[in-house]
Amino acid sequence: MLDNESESPLDGQVVNGEQSSQPDTTMAMVIYALYLASFILGFTSIIGVVIAYVYKGKGPTWLDEHYRYQIRTFWIGLVYGIIFSILLFAVIGFPLLLALAVWFIIRCVKGFKGLQEKRAPSNVDTWLI
């Protein structure tokens, strides 16, 4: 308990005999939103992956799996994006970049849905959807 009523509680401190049993999924949702915003702004996915690295390991297992999924989504998307951008010279790159955008959006929506259901995303280790 707090010694002085004017002091604010520290993170994880029990207040009035109760501690929040629901983990805060706000940052994971913000990361998915930053990923989707990168289609307009371009750089927000970098901010998102940095946040994912910071918050990874600080929550329950199912929430940590979301951060792992977000990190993998960023790096896999970056690798695919570089390869497909090089293939633009061979004309095949443009449809592949469109497919990459669809893949990225599907992974973000799948992650949002998992967060709302308070469960880990399925197939975290896959390079596919």
Coordinates of N, CA, C and O in Angstrom, one line a residue:
M1 N 0.8 -1.2 0.0 CA 0.0 0.0 0.0 C 0.9 1.2 0.0 O 2.0 1.2 0.4
L2 N 0.3 2.3 -0.4 CA 1.1 3.6 -0.4 C 1.1 4.2 1.0 O 0.1 4.2 1.7
D3 N 2.3 4.7 1.4 CA 2.4 5.4 2.7 C 1.7 6.7 2.7 O 1.1 7.1 3.7
N4 N 1.8 7.4 1.6 CA 1.2 8.7 1.5 C 0.2 8.8 0.4 O 0.5 8.3 -0.7
E5 N -1.0 9.3 0.7 CA -2.0 9.2 -0.3 C -1.7 10.1 -1.5 O -2.3 9.9 -2.6
S6 N -0.8 11.1 -1.3 CA -0.5 12.0 -2.5 C 0.5 11.3 -3.4 O 0.7 11.8 -4.5
E7 N 1.1 10.2 -3.0 CA 2.1 9.6 -3.9 C 1.3 8.8 -5.0 O 0.3 8.2 -4.7
S8 N 1.9 8.7 -6.2 CA 1.3 7.9 -7.2 C 1.9 6.5 -7.1 O 3.0 6.3 -6.7
P9 N 1.1 5.4 -7.5 CA 1.6 4.1 -7.5 C 2.6 3.8 -8.5 O 2.6 4.4 -9.6
L10 N 3.6 3.0 -8.2 CA 4.6 2.6 -9.2 C 4.0 1.5 -10.1 O 3.0 0.8 -9.7
D11 N 4.7 1.3 -11.2 CA 4.2 0.2 -12.1 C 4.2 -1.1 -11.4 O 5.2 -1.5 -10.8
G12 N 3.1 -1.9 -11.5 CA 3.1 -3.2 -10.9 C 2.7 -3.2 -9.4 O 2.6 -4.2 -8.8
Q13 N 2.6 -2.0 -8.8 CA 2.4 -2.0 -7.4 C 0.9 -2.3 -7.1 O 0.0 -1.8 -7.9
V14 N 0.6 -3.0 -6.1 CA -0.7 -3.3 -5.7 C -1.4 -2.1 -5.0 O -0.8 -1.5 -4.1
V15 N -2.5 -1.7 -5.5 CA -3.3 -0.6 -5.0 C -4.6 -1.1 -4.5 O -5.3 -1.7 -5.3
N16 N -5.0 -0.8 -3.3 CA -6.2 -1.2 -2.7 C -6.4 -2.7 -2.8 O -7.5 -3.2 -3.0
G17 N -5.3 -3.4 -2.6 CA -5.4 -4.9 -2.6 C -5.6 -5.6 -3.9 O -5.8 -6.7 -4.0
E18 N -5.7 -4.8 -5.0 CA -5.9 -5.4 -6.3 C -4.8 -5.0 -7.3 O -4.3 -3.9 -7.2
Q19 N -4.6 -5.9 -8.2 CA -3.7 -5.5 -9.3 C -4.4 -5.9 -10.6 O -5.2 -6.8 -10.6
S20 N -4.2 -5.0 -11.6 CA -4.9 -5.3 -12.8 C -4.5 -6.6 -13.4 O -3.4 -7.0 -13.6
S21 N -5.6 -7.5 -13.7 CA -5.3 -8.8 -14.2 C -5.3 -8.8 -15.7 O -4.8 -9.8 -16.3
Q22 N -5.8 -7.8 -16.3 CA -5.7 -7.7 -17.8 C -4.5 -7.0 -18.2 O -4.3 -5.8 -17.8
P23 N -3.6 -7.6 -19.1 CA -2.5 -6.9 -19.6 C -2.9 -5.7 -20.5 O -3.9 -5.8 -21.2
D24 N -2.1 -4.7 -20.6 CA -2.3 -3.6 -21.4 C -1.9 -3.9 -22.8 O -0.7 -4.1 -23.1
T25 N -2.8 -3.9 -23.8 CA -2.5 -4.3 -25.2 C -2.4 -3.0 -26.0 O -2.3 -3.1 -27.2
T26 N -2.4 -1.9 -25.4 CA -2.4 -0.6 -26.1 C -1.2 -0.5 -27.0 O -1.3 -0.1 -28.2
M27 N 0.0 -0.8 -26.5 CA 1.2 -0.6 -27.3 C 1.3 -1.6 -28.5 O 1.7 -1.2 -29.6
A28 N 0.8 -2.8 -28.3 CA 0.7 -3.7 -29.4 C -0.2 -3.2 -30.5 O 0.1 -3.4 -31.7
M29 N -1.3 -2.7 -30.1 CA -2.3 -2.1 -31.1 C -1.7 -0.9 -31.8 O -1.8 -0.7 -33.0
V30 N -0.9 -0.1 -31.0 CA -0.3 1.1 -31.6 C 0.8 0.6 -32.7 O 0.9 1.2 -33.8
I31 N 1.5 -0.5 -32.4 CA 2.5 -1.0 -33.3 C 1.8 -1.4 -34.6 O 2.2 -1.1 -35.7
Y32 N 0.7 -2.2 -34.5 CA 0.0 -2.6 -35.7 C -0.5 -1.3 -36.5 O -0.5 -1.3 -37.7
A33 N -1.0 -0.3 -35.8 CA -1.5 0.9 -36.4 C -0.3 1.6 -37.1 O -0.4 2.2 -38.2
L34 N 0.9 1.7 -36.5 CA 2.1 2.3 -37.1 C 2.5 1.5 -38.4 O 2.9 2.1 -39.4
Y35 N 2.4 0.2 -38.3 CA 2.7 -0.6 -39.5 C 1.7 -0.2 -40.7 O 2.2 0.0 -41.8
L36 N 0.5 -0.1 -40.4 CA -0.5 0.3 -41.4 C -0.3 1.7 -41.9 O -0.5 2.0 -43.1
A37 N 0.1 2.6 -41.0 CA 0.3 4.0 -41.3 C 1.5 4.1 -42.2 O 1.7 5.1 -42.9
S38 N 2.4 3.1 -42.2 CA 3.6 3.2 -43.1 C 3.3 3.2 -44.5 O 4.1 3.6 -45.4
F39 N 2.1 2.8 -44.9 CA 1.7 2.8 -46.3 C 1.5 4.3 -46.7 O 1.7 4.6 -47.9
I40 N 1.2 5.2 -45.8 CA 1.0 6.6 -46.1 C 2.3 7.4 -45.8 O 2.7 8.2 -46.6
L41 N 2.8 7.2 -44.6 CA 4.0 8.0 -44.1 C 5.3 7.4 -44.4 O 6.3 8.1 -44.5
G42 N 5.4 6.1 -44.6 CA 6.6 5.4 -45.0 C 7.6 5.0 -43.9 O 8.2 3.9 -44.0
F43 N 7.7 5.8 -42.9 CA 8.8 5.5 -41.9 C 8.2 4.9 -40.5 O 9.0 4.5 -39.7
T44 N 6.9 4.9 -40.4 CA 6.3 4.6 -39.1 C 6.5 3.1 -38.7 O 6.5 2.7 -37.5
S45 N 6.8 2.2 -39.7 CA 7.0 0.8 -39.4 C 8.3 0.7 -38.6 O 8.5 -0.2 -37.8
I46 N 9.3 1.6 -38.9 CA 10.6 1.5 -38.1 C 10.3 1.9 -36.7 O 10.9 1.2 -35.8
I47 N 9.5 2.9 -36.4 CA 9.1 3.2 -35.1 C 8.4 2.1 -34.4 O 8.7 1.7 -33.2
G48 N 7.5 1.4 -35.1 CA 6.8 0.3 -34.6 C 7.7 -0.9 -34.2 O 7.5 -1.5 -33.1
V49 N 8.7 -1.2 -35.0 CA 9.5 -2.3 -34.7 C 10.4 -2.0 -33.5 O 10.7 -2.9 -32.6
V50 N 10.8 -0.8 -33.4 CA 11.6 -0.4 -32.2 C 10.8 -0.5 -30.9 O 11.2 -1.1 -29.9
I51 N 9.5 -0.1 -31.0 CA 8.6 -0.2 -29.8 C 8.4 -1.7 -29.5 O 8.4 -2.1 -28.3
A52 N 8.3 -2.5 -30.5 CA 8.1 -4.0 -30.3 C 9.3 -4.6 -29.6 O 9.1 -5.4 -28.7
Y53 N 10.5 -4.2 -30.0 CA 11.7 -4.7 -29.3 C 11.7 -4.2 -27.9 O 12.1 -5.0 -27.0
V54 N 11.3 -3.0 -27.6 CA 11.3 -2.5 -26.2 C 10.3 -3.2 -25.3 O 10.6 -3.6 -24.2
Y55 N 9.1 -3.5 -25.8 CA 8.1 -4.1 -25.0 C 8.1 -5.7 -25.0 O 7.5 -6.3 -24.2
K56 N 8.9 -6.3 -25.9 CA 9.0 -7.7 -25.9 C 9.6 -8.2 -24.6 O 10.6 -7.7 -24.1
G57 N 8.9 -9.2 -24.0 CA 9.4 -9.9 -22.8 C 8.8 -9.2 -21.5 O 9.2 -9.6 -20.4
K58 N 7.9 -8.2 -21.7 CA 7.4 -7.5 -20.5 C 5.9 -7.8 -20.3 O 5.3 -7.1 -19.5
G59 N 5.4 -8.9 -20.8 CA 4.0 -9.2 -20.6 C 3.8 -10.7 -20.6 O 4.7 -11.4 -20.6
P60 N 2.5 -11.1 -20.6 CA 2.2 -12.5 -20.6 C 2.7 -13.1 -21.9 O 2.9 -12.4 -22.9
T61 N 2.8 -14.4 -22.0 CA 3.3 -15.1 -23.1 C 2.5 -14.8 -24.4 O 3.1 -14.5 -25.4
W62 N 1.2 -14.7 -24.3 CA 0.4 -14.5 -25.5 C 0.7 -13.1 -26.1 O 0.7 -12.9 -27.3
L63 N 0.9 -12.1 -25.2 CA 1.2 -10.8 -25.6 C 2.6 -10.6 -26.2 O 2.9 -10.0 -27.2
D64 N 3.6 -11.4 -25.6 CA 5.0 -11.4 -26.1 C 5.0 -12.0 -27.5 O 5.8 -11.6 -28.3
E65 N 4.1 -13.0 -27.8 CA 4.0 -13.6 -29.1 C 3.6 -12.5 -30.1 O 4.0 -12.6 -31.3
H66 N 2.8 -11.6 -29.7 CA 2.4 -10.5 -30.6 C 3.6 -9.6 -31.0 O 3.8 -9.3 -32.2
Y67 N 4.4 -9.3 -30.0 CA 5.6 -8.5 -30.2 C 6.5 -9.3 -31.2 O 7.1 -8.7 -32.1
R68 N 6.7 -10.6 -30.9 CA 7.5 -11.4 -31.8 C 7.0 -11.4 -33.2 O 7.7 -11.3 -34.2
Y69 N 5.7 -11.6 -33.3 CA 5.0 -11.6 -34.6 C 5.2 -10.2 -35.3 O 5.5 -10.2 -36.6
Q70 N 5.1 -9.1 -34.6 CA 5.3 -7.8 -35.2 C 6.8 -7.6 -35.7 O 7.0 -7.1 -36.8
I71 N 7.7 -8.1 -34.9 CA 9.1 -8.0 -35.3 C 9.4 -8.8 -36.5 O 10.0 -8.4 -37.5
R72 N 8.9 -10.0 -36.5 CA 9.0 -10.9 -37.7 C 8.4 -10.3 -38.9 O 8.9 -10.4 -40.0
T73 N 7.2 -9.7 -38.8 CA 6.5 -9.1 -39.9 C 7.3 -8.0 -40.5 O 7.4 -7.9 -41.7
F74 N 7.9 -7.2 -39.6 CA 8.8 -6.1 -40.1 C 10.0 -6.6 -40.9 O 10.2 -6.2 -42.1
W75 N 10.7 -7.6 -40.4 CA 11.9 -8.0 -41.0 C 11.6 -8.9 -42.3 O 12.3 -8.7 -43.3
I76 N 10.6 -9.7 -42.2 CA 10.3 -10.5 -43.4 C 9.8 -9.6 -44.5 O 10.1 -9.7 -45.6
G77 N 9.0 -8.6 -44.1 CA 8.5 -7.6 -45.1 C 9.6 -6.8 -45.7 O 9.6 -6.5 -46.9
L78 N 10.6 -6.5 -44.9 CA 11.8 -5.7 -45.4 C 12.6 -6.6 -46.4 O 12.9 -6.1 -47.5
V79 N 12.8 -7.8 -46.1 CA 13.5 -8.7 -47.0 C 12.8 -8.9 -48.3 O 13.3 -8.7 -49.4
Y80 N 11.5 -9.2 -48.2 CA 10.7 -9.3 -49.4 C 10.6 -8.0 -50.2 O 10.7 -8.0 -51.4
G81 N 10.5 -6.9 -49.5 CA 10.4 -5.6 -50.2 C 11.7 -5.3 -51.0 O 11.6 -4.8 -52.1
I82 N 12.9 -5.6 -50.4 CA 14.1 -5.4 -51.1 C 14.2 -6.3 -52.3 O 14.6 -5.8 -53.4
I83 N 13.9 -7.5 -52.1 CA 14.0 -8.5 -53.3 C 13.0 -8.1 -54.4 O 13.4 -8.0 -55.6
F84 N 11.8 -7.8 -54.0 CA 10.8 -7.4 -55.0 C 11.1 -6.1 -55.7 O 10.8 -5.9 -56.8
S85 N 11.7 -5.1 -54.9 CA 12.1 -3.9 -55.6 C 13.2 -4.1 -56.6 O 13.2 -3.4 -57.6
I86 N 14.1 -5.0 -56.3 CA 15.1 -5.3 -57.3 C 14.5 -5.9 -58.6 O 14.9 -5.7 -59.7
L87 N 13.4 -6.8 -58.3 CA 12.8 -7.4 -59.4 C 11.9 -6.5 -60.3 O 11.3 -6.9 -61.3
L88 N 11.7 -5.2 -59.8 CA 11.0 -4.2 -60.6 C 11.6 -4.1 -62.0 O 10.9 -3.8 -63.0
F89 N 12.9 -4.2 -62.1 CA 13.6 -4.1 -63.4 C 13.2 -5.3 -64.3 O 13.4 -5.2 -65.5
A90 N 12.8 -6.4 -63.7 CA 12.3 -7.5 -64.5 C 10.8 -7.6 -64.7 O 10.3 -8.6 -65.1
V91 N 10.1 -6.5 -64.4 CA 8.7 -6.3 -64.5 C 7.9 -7.1 -63.5 O 6.8 -6.7 -63.2
I92 N 8.4 -8.2 -63.1 CA 7.6 -9.1 -62.1 C 7.5 -8.5 -60.7 O 6.7 -8.8 -59.9
G93 N 8.4 -7.5 -60.5 CA 8.4 -6.9 -59.1 C 7.2 -6.2 -58.7 O 6.8 -6.2 -57.6
F94 N 6.5 -5.5 -59.7 CA 5.3 -4.7 -59.3 C 4.2 -5.6 -58.8 O 3.7 -5.3 -57.7
P95 N 3.8 -6.7 -59.4 CA 2.7 -7.5 -58.8 C 3.2 -8.1 -57.5 O 2.4 -8.4 -56.6
L96 N 4.5 -8.4 -57.4 CA 5.0 -9.0 -56.2 C 4.9 -8.0 -55.0 O 4.6 -8.3 -53.9
L97 N 5.2 -6.7 -55.3 CA 5.1 -5.7 -54.3 C 3.6 -5.5 -53.9 O 3.3 -5.2 -52.7
L98 N 2.7 -5.6 -54.8 CA 1.3 -5.5 -54.5 C 0.9 -6.7 -53.6 O 0.2 -6.5 -52.6
A99 N 1.4 -7.9 -53.9 CA 1.1 -9.0 -53.0 C 1.7 -8.9 -51.7 O 1.1 -9.3 -50.7
L100 N 2.9 -8.2 -51.6 CA 3.5 -8.0 -50.3 C 2.7 -7.0 -49.5 O 2.5 -7.2 -48.3
A101 N 2.1 -6.0 -50.1 CA 1.2 -5.1 -49.4 C 0.0 -5.8 -48.8 O -0.4 -5.6 -47.7
V102 N -0.6 -6.7 -49.6 CA -1.7 -7.4 -49.1 C -1.3 -8.3 -48.0 O -2.0 -8.4 -46.9
W103 N -0.2 -9.0 -48.1 CA 0.4 -9.9 -47.0 C 0.6 -9.1 -45.7 O 0.2 -9.5 -44.7
F104 N 1.1 -7.9 -45.8 CA 1.4 -7.0 -44.7 C 0.1 -6.6 -44.0 O 0.0 -6.7 -42.8
I105 N -0.9 -6.2 -44.8 CA -2.2 -5.8 -44.2 C -2.9 -7.0 -43.6 O -3.4 -6.8 -42.5
I106 N -2.8 -8.1 -44.2 CA -3.5 -9.3 -43.6 C -2.8 -9.7 -42.2 O -3.5 -10.0 -41.3
R107 N -1.5 -9.6 -42.2 CA -0.8 -9.9 -40.9 C -1.2 -8.9 -39.8 O -1.4 -9.3 -38.7
C108 N -1.3 -7.6 -40.2 CA -1.7 -6.6 -39.2 C -3.2 -6.8 -38.7 O -3.4 -6.7 -37.5
V109 N -4.1 -7.1 -39.6 CA -5.5 -7.4 -39.3 C -5.6 -8.6 -38.4 O -6.3 -8.6 -37.4
K110 N -4.8 -9.7 -38.8 CA -4.8 -10.9 -38.0 C -4.3 -10.6 -36.6 O -4.8 -11.1 -35.6
G111 N -3.3 -9.8 -36.5 CA -2.8 -9.4 -35.2 C -3.8 -8.6 -34.3 O -3.9 -8.8 -33.1
F112 N -4.4 -7.6 -35.0 CA -5.5 -6.8 -34.3 C -6.5 -7.8 -33.7 O -7.0 -7.6 -32.6
K113 N -7.0 -8.7 -34.5 CA -8.0 -9.6 -34.1 C -7.6 -10.5 -32.9 O -8.3 -10.7 -32.0
G114 N -6.4 -11.0 -33.0 CA -5.8 -11.7 -31.9 C -5.7 -10.9 -30.6 O -6.0 -11.4 -29.5
L115 N -5.4 -9.7 -30.7 CA -5.3 -8.8 -29.5 C -6.7 -8.6 -28.9 O -6.9 -8.6 -27.7
Q116 N -7.7 -8.4 -29.7 CA -9.0 -8.2 -29.2 C -9.5 -9.5 -28.5 O -10.3 -9.4 -27.6
E117 N -9.1 -10.6 -29.0 CA -9.5 -11.9 -28.4 C -8.6 -12.4 -27.3 O -8.8 -13.4 -26.7
K118 N -7.6 -11.5 -27.0 CA -6.6 -11.8 -25.9 C -5.9 -13.2 -26.1 O -5.8 -14.0 -25.2
R119 N -5.5 -13.4 -27.4 CA -4.7 -14.6 -27.7 C -3.6 -14.3 -28.6 O -3.6 -13.3 -29.3
A120 N -2.6 -15.2 -28.6 CA -1.5 -15.1 -29.5 C -1.9 -15.3 -31.0 O -2.8 -16.0 -31.2
P121 N -1.2 -14.6 -31.9 CA -1.5 -14.9 -33.3 C -1.1 -16.3 -33.7 O -0.1 -16.8 -33.1
S122 N -1.8 -16.9 -34.6 CA -1.5 -18.2 -35.0 C -0.3 -18.2 -36.0 O -0.2 -17.2 -36.8
N123 N 0.5 -19.2 -36.1 CA 1.6 -19.4 -37.0 C 2.6 -18.2 -37.0 O 2.9 -17.6 -38.0
V124 N 3.0 -17.9 -35.8 CA 4.0 -16.8 -35.6 C 5.3 -17.0 -36.4 O 5.9 -16.1 -36.9
D125 N 5.7 -18.3 -36.5 CA 7.0 -18.6 -37.1 C 6.9 -18.7 -38.7 O 8.0 -18.8 -39.3
T126 N 5.8 -18.6 -39.3 CA 5.7 -18.7 -40.7 C 6.1 -17.4 -41.4 O 6.0 -16.3 -40.9
W127 N 6.6 -17.6 -42.7 CA 6.9 -16.5 -43.5 C 5.7 -16.2 -44.4 O 5.7 -15.2 -45.1
L128 N 4.7 -17.0 -44.3 CA 3.4 -16.7 -45.0 C 2.4 -16.0 -44.2 O 2.8 -15.3 -43.2
I129 N 1.2 -16.1 -44.4 CA 0.2 -15.4 -43.6 C -0.1 -16.2 -42.4 O -0.1 -15.9 -41.3

